[in-house]
XYZ file of C-alpha atoms in Angstrom:
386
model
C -76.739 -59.466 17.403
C -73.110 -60.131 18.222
C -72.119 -58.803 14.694
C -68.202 -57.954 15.814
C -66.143 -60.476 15.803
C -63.065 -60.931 18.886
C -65.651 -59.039 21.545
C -64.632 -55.286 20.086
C -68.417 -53.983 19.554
C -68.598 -51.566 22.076
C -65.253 -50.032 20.795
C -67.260 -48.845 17.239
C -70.064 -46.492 16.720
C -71.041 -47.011 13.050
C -74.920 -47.717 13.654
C -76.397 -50.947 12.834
C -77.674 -49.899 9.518
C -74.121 -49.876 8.104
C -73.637 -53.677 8.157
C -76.522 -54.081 5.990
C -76.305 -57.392 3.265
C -72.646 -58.234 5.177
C -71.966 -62.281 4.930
C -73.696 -63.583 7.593
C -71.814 -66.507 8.376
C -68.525 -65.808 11.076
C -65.562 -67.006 10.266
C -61.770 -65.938 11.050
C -59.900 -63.913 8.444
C -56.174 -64.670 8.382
C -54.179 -61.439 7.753
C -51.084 -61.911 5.560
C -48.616 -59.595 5.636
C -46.820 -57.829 3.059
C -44.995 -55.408 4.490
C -41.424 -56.792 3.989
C -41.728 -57.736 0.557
C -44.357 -55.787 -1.512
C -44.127 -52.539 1.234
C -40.257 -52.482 0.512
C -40.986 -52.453 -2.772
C -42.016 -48.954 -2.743
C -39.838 -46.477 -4.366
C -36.931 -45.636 -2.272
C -37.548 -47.945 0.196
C -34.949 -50.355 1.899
C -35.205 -52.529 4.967
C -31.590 -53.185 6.490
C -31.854 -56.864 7.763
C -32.182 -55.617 11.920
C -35.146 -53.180 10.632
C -36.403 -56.501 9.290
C -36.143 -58.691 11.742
C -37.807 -55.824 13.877
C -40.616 -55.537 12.242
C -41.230 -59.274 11.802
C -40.874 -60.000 15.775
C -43.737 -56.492 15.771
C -45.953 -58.350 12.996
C -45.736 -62.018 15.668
C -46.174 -60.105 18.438
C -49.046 -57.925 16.231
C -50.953 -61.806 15.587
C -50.560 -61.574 12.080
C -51.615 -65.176 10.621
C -48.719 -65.249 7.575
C -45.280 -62.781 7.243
C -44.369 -62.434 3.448
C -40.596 -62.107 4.580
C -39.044 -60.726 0.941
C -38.194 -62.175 -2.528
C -35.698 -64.811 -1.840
C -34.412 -64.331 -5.389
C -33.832 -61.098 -5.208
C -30.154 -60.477 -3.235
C -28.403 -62.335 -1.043
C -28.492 -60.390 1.301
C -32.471 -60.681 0.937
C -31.750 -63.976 1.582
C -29.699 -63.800 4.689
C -32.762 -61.418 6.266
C -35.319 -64.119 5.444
C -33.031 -66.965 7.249
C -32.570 -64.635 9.861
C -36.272 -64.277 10.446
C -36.962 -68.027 9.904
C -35.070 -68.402 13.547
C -38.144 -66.451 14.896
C -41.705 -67.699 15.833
C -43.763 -66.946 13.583
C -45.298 -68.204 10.557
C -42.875 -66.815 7.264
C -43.426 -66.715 3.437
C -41.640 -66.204 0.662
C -42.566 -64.592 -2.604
C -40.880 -66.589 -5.893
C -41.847 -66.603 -9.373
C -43.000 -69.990 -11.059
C -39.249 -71.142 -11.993
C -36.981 -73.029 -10.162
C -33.918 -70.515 -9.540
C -36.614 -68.762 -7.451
C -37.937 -72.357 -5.874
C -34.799 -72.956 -5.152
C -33.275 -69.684 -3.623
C -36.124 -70.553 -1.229
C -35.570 -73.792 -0.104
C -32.154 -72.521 0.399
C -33.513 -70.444 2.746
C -34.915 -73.166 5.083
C -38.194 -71.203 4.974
C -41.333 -73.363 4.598
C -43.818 -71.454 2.982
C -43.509 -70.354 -0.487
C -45.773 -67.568 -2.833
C -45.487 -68.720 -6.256
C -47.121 -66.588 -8.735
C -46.981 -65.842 -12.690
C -49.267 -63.172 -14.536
C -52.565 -65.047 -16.126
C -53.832 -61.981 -17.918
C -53.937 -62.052 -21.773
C -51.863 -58.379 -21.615
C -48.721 -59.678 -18.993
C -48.714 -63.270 -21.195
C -48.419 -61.463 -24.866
C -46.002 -58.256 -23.647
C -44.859 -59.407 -20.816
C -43.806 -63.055 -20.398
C -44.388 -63.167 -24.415
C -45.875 -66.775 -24.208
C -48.804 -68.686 -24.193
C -51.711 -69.619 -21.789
C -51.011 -72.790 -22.454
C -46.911 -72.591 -21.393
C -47.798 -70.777 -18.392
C -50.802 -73.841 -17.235
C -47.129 -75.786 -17.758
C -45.331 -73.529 -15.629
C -47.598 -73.703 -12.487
C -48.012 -77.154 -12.539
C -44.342 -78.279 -12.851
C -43.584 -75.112 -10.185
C -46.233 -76.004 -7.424
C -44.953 -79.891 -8.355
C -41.112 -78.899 -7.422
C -42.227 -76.832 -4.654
C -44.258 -79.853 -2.712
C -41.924 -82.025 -3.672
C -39.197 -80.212 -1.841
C -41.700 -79.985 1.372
C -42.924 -76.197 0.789
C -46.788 -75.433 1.356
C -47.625 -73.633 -1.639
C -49.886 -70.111 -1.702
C -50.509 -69.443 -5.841
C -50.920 -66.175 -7.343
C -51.933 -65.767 -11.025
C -50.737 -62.138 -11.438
C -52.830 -59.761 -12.567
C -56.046 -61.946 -11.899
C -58.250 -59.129 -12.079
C -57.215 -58.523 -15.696
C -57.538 -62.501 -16.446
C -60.550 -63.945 -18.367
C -62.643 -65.592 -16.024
C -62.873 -69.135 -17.194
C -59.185 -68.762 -17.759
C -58.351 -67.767 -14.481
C -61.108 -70.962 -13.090
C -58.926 -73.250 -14.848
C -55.901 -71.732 -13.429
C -57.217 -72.159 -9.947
C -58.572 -75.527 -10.428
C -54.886 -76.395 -11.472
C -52.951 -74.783 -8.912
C -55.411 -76.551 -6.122
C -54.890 -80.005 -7.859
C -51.276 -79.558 -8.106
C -50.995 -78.904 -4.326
C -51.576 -74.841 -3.614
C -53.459 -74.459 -0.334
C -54.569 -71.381 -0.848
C -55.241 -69.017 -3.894
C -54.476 -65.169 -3.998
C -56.301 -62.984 -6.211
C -54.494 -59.501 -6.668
C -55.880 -56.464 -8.336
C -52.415 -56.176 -9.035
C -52.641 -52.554 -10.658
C -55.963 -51.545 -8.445
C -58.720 -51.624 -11.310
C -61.424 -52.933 -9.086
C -64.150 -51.102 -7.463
C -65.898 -52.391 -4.647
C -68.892 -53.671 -6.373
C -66.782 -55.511 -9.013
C -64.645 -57.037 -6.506
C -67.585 -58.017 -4.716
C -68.923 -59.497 -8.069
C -65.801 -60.945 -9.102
C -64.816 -62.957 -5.511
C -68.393 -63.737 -5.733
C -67.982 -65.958 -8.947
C -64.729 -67.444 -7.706
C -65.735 -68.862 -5.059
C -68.895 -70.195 -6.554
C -66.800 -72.252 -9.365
C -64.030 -73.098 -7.040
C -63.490 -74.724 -3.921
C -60.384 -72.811 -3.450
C -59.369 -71.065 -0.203
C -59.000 -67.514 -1.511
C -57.573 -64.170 -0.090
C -56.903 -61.183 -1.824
C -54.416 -58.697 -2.647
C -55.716 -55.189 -3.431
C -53.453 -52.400 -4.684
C -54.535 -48.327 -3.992
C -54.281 -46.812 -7.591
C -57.584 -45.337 -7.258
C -57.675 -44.741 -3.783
C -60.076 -48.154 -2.760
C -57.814 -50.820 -1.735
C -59.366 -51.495 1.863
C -62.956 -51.010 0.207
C -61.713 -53.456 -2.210
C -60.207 -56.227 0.104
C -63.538 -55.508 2.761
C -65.847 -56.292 -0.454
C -63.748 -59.043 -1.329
C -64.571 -60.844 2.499
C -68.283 -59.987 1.837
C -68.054 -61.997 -1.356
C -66.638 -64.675 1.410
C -62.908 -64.181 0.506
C -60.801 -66.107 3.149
C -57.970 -63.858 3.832
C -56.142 -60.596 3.280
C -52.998 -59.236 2.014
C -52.111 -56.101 3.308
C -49.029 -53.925 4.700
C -48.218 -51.709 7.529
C -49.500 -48.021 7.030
C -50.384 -49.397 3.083
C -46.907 -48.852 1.734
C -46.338 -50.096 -1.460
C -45.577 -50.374 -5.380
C -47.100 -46.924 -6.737
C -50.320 -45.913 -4.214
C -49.699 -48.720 -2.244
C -51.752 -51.573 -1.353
C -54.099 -52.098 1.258
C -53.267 -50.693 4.455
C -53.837 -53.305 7.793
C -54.983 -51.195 10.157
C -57.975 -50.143 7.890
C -58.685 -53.606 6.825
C -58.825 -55.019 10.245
C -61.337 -52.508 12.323
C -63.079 -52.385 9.002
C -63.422 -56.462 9.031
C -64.528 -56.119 12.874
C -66.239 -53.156 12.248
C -68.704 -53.643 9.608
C -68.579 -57.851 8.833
C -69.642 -60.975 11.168
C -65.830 -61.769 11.090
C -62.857 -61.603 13.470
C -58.794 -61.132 12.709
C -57.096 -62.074 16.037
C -55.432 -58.891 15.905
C -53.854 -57.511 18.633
C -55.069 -53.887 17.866
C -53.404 -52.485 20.953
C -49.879 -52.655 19.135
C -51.287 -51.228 15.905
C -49.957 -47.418 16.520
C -46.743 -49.228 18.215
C -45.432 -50.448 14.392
C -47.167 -48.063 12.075
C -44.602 -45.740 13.714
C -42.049 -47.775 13.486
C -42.565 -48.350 9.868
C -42.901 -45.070 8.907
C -39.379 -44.045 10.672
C -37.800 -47.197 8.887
C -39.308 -46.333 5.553
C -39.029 -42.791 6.030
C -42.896 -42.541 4.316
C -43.964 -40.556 6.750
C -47.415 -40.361 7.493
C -50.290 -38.151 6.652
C -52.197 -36.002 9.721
C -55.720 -37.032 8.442
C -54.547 -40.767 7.554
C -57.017 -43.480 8.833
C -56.512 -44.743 12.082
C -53.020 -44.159 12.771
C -52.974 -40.413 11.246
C -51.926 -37.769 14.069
C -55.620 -36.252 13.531
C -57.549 -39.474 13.208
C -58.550 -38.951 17.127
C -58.041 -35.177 17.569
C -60.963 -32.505 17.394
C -60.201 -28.713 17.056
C -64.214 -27.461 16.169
C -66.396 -26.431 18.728
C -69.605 -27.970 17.600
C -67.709 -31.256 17.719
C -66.035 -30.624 20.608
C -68.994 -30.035 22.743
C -70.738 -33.110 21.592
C -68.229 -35.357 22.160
C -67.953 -34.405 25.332
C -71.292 -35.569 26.249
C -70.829 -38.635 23.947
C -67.925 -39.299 22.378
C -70.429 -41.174 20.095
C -70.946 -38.060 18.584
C -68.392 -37.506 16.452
C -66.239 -40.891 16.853
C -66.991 -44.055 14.915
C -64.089 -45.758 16.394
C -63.290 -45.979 20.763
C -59.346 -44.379 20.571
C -59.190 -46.789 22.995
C -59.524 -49.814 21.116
C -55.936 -48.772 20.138
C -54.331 -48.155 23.277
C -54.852 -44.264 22.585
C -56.232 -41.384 23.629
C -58.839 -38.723 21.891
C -56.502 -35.276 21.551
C -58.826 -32.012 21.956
C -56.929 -29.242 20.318
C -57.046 -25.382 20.028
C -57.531 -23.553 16.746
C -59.693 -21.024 15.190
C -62.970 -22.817 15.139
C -62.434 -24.167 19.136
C -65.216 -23.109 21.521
C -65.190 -22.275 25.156
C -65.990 -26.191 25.543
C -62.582 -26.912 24.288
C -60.638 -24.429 25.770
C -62.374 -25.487 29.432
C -61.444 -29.109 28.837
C -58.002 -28.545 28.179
C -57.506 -25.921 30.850
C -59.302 -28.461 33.595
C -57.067 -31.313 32.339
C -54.385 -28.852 33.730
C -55.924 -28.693 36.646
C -57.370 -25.080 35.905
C -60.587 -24.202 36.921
C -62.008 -20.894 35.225
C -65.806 -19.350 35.507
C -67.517 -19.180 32.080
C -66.984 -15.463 31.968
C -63.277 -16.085 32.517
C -63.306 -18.806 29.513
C -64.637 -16.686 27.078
C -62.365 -13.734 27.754
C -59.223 -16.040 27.136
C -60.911 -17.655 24.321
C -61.428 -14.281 22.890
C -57.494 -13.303 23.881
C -55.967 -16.416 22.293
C -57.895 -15.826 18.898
C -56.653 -12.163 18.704
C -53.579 -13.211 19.514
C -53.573 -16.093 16.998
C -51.954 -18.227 19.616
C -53.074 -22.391 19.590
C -50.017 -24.114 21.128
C -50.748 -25.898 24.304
C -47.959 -24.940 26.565
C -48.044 -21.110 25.230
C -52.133 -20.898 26.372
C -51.378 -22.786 29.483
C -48.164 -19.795 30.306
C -50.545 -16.706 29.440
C -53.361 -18.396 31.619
C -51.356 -18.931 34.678
């Protein structure tokens, strides 16, 4: 049925039953990367400008489509890491609100992508920017105008879009496209949506516009990738996400989940080098010292590793079994481990990985020794047995 996109079927075990109603059409889903800006915004976290430039040359390297560098606006030295970066291959963004001291600390930069964005919802307008809707349909036309006219390709975010009155936010795309945005974000910027309102809501969009439309999905409640995957059902274009799914708060959507979820369960492909996934969650989490959960999806220490019996055993007849996802498929390895609920099926594959060949009787015995013992590690078993 050739429902994976970029060849990686054979590398997922989720059953056919689980793409079900998915967008039938394929199409390429750029991945935009927020990691710099929006995933240093997390509390605590700072990026020197080597760390940066690091993890931008990972993200090229990664075949991310779009690198939100930083906030030009912010610092100067923000700004030196962005025109440091800017040397590099790669396709770089930055993030600027609709005014132009921000336009301009970009252009500055020599950069040649900008993010514009102002908040659109009736709550951020009254409290927030204290306005009107119709000052802030002023402000992203005379923005995206000064942008263009000083050679930047504009990407438009109305903040806070899933807040926004629909036929509000229509006329705010509509505007932003006519004015010369070539793409519209839509961010659940304080991650209200569930996946069936997403779905619902990207659904409508894209019927009333003819907008090129990603999204930006934050974790409040836990559903960011569920959010951003229902969001390319409803035939979103693209994705905002960061490394690991740092962020503001919970965080936002976390790339390695949205991309084997996009070629796991949709018609669609990311160009993704998945390979070099584990390579720069790691190095994110040392340079944001966020470390990172055991049981975290995909690049979690126990997101390949099996210490039950039962599990054990029928893995090792098909690793079908009990894996929806080929460790393979990022350059990794499945990791059988001792513990109180291993059987003499784990215990034999270890010891034969060793090089340790033991009768059943034998197996049981040591099984039976480690458990009284209450001893797991690796190296200590592997000492005792020899």
């Amino acid at each position: 049925m050739g429902c994976f996109g970029g060849g990686y079927a054979r590398f997922f075990h989720t059953g056919m039953h689980s793409r079900l109603g998915l967008n039938s059409v394929k199409k390429r889903i750029r991945i935009f990367d927020t990691t710099l800006r929006d995933g240093e915004q997390s509390p605590g976290v700072s990026f020197n400008i080597n760390q940066k430039a690091r993890i931008a040359g990972m993200l090229v390297d990664l075949g991310v489509d779009m690198i939100e560098t930083g906030f030009a606006a912010v610092s100067s030295e923000e700004s030196m890491a962005i025109r440091k970066i800017h040397e590099m291959d790669g396709n770089f963004i930055s993030l600027a609100r609709c005014n132009r001291h921000d336009i301009d600390s970009v252009i500055d930069t020599g950069i040649d992508n900008i993010h514009l964005f102002i908040a659109t919802s009736d709550i951020h307008i009254k409290y927030k920017l204290k306005t009107s809707r119709e000052n802030i349909m002023e402000k992203i036309v005379d923005s995206i105008d000064y942008a263009r006219s000083h050679g930047l390709n504009v990407l438009f975010s109305p903040e806070d879009a899933t807040r926004t009155d629909m036929n509000f936010l229509i006329d705010v795309i509509n505007t932003a496209i006519s004015s010369g945005a070539y793409e519209i974000n839509i961010p659940d910027t304080i991650g209200i949506m569930n996946p069936i309102s997403m779905y619902n809501f990207i659904h409508e969009i894209k019927n009333r516009t003819k907008s090129c439309i990603s999204v930006h999905c934050h974790n409040d409640f836990g559903m960011a990738t569920a959010n951003t995957l229902a969001a390319i059902m409803a035939g979103a274009d693209g994705a905002q996400v960061t490394v690991n799914g740092i962020g503001e708060r919970a965080g936002n959507a976390a790339l390695e989940e949205v991309v084997l979820s996009v070629h796991a369960f949709t018609d669609c492909s990311t160009g993704i080098n998945m390979r070099m996934i584990p390579k720069i969650s790691k190095y994110v989490s040392m340079a944001s010292k966020m470390y990172i959960q055991k049981n975290k999806a995909i690049v979690g220490e126990n997101a390949f590793s099996h210490e039950s019996g039962i599990h054990v055993h029928g893995l090792i007849n098909n690793p079908e079994t009990y894996e929806p996802i080929d460790p393979g498929i990022l350059g990794l390895n499945r990791r059988i481990v001792l513990g109180k609920h291993s059987g003499t099926t784990s215990l034999k594959y270890i010891l034969e990985s060793h090089g340790i060949k033991k009768s059943d009787d034998e197996i049981s015995g040591i099984l039976v020794r480690i458990k009284d013992m209450n001893i797991y590690d690796e190296n200590e078993i592997l000492k005792m047995v020899r």
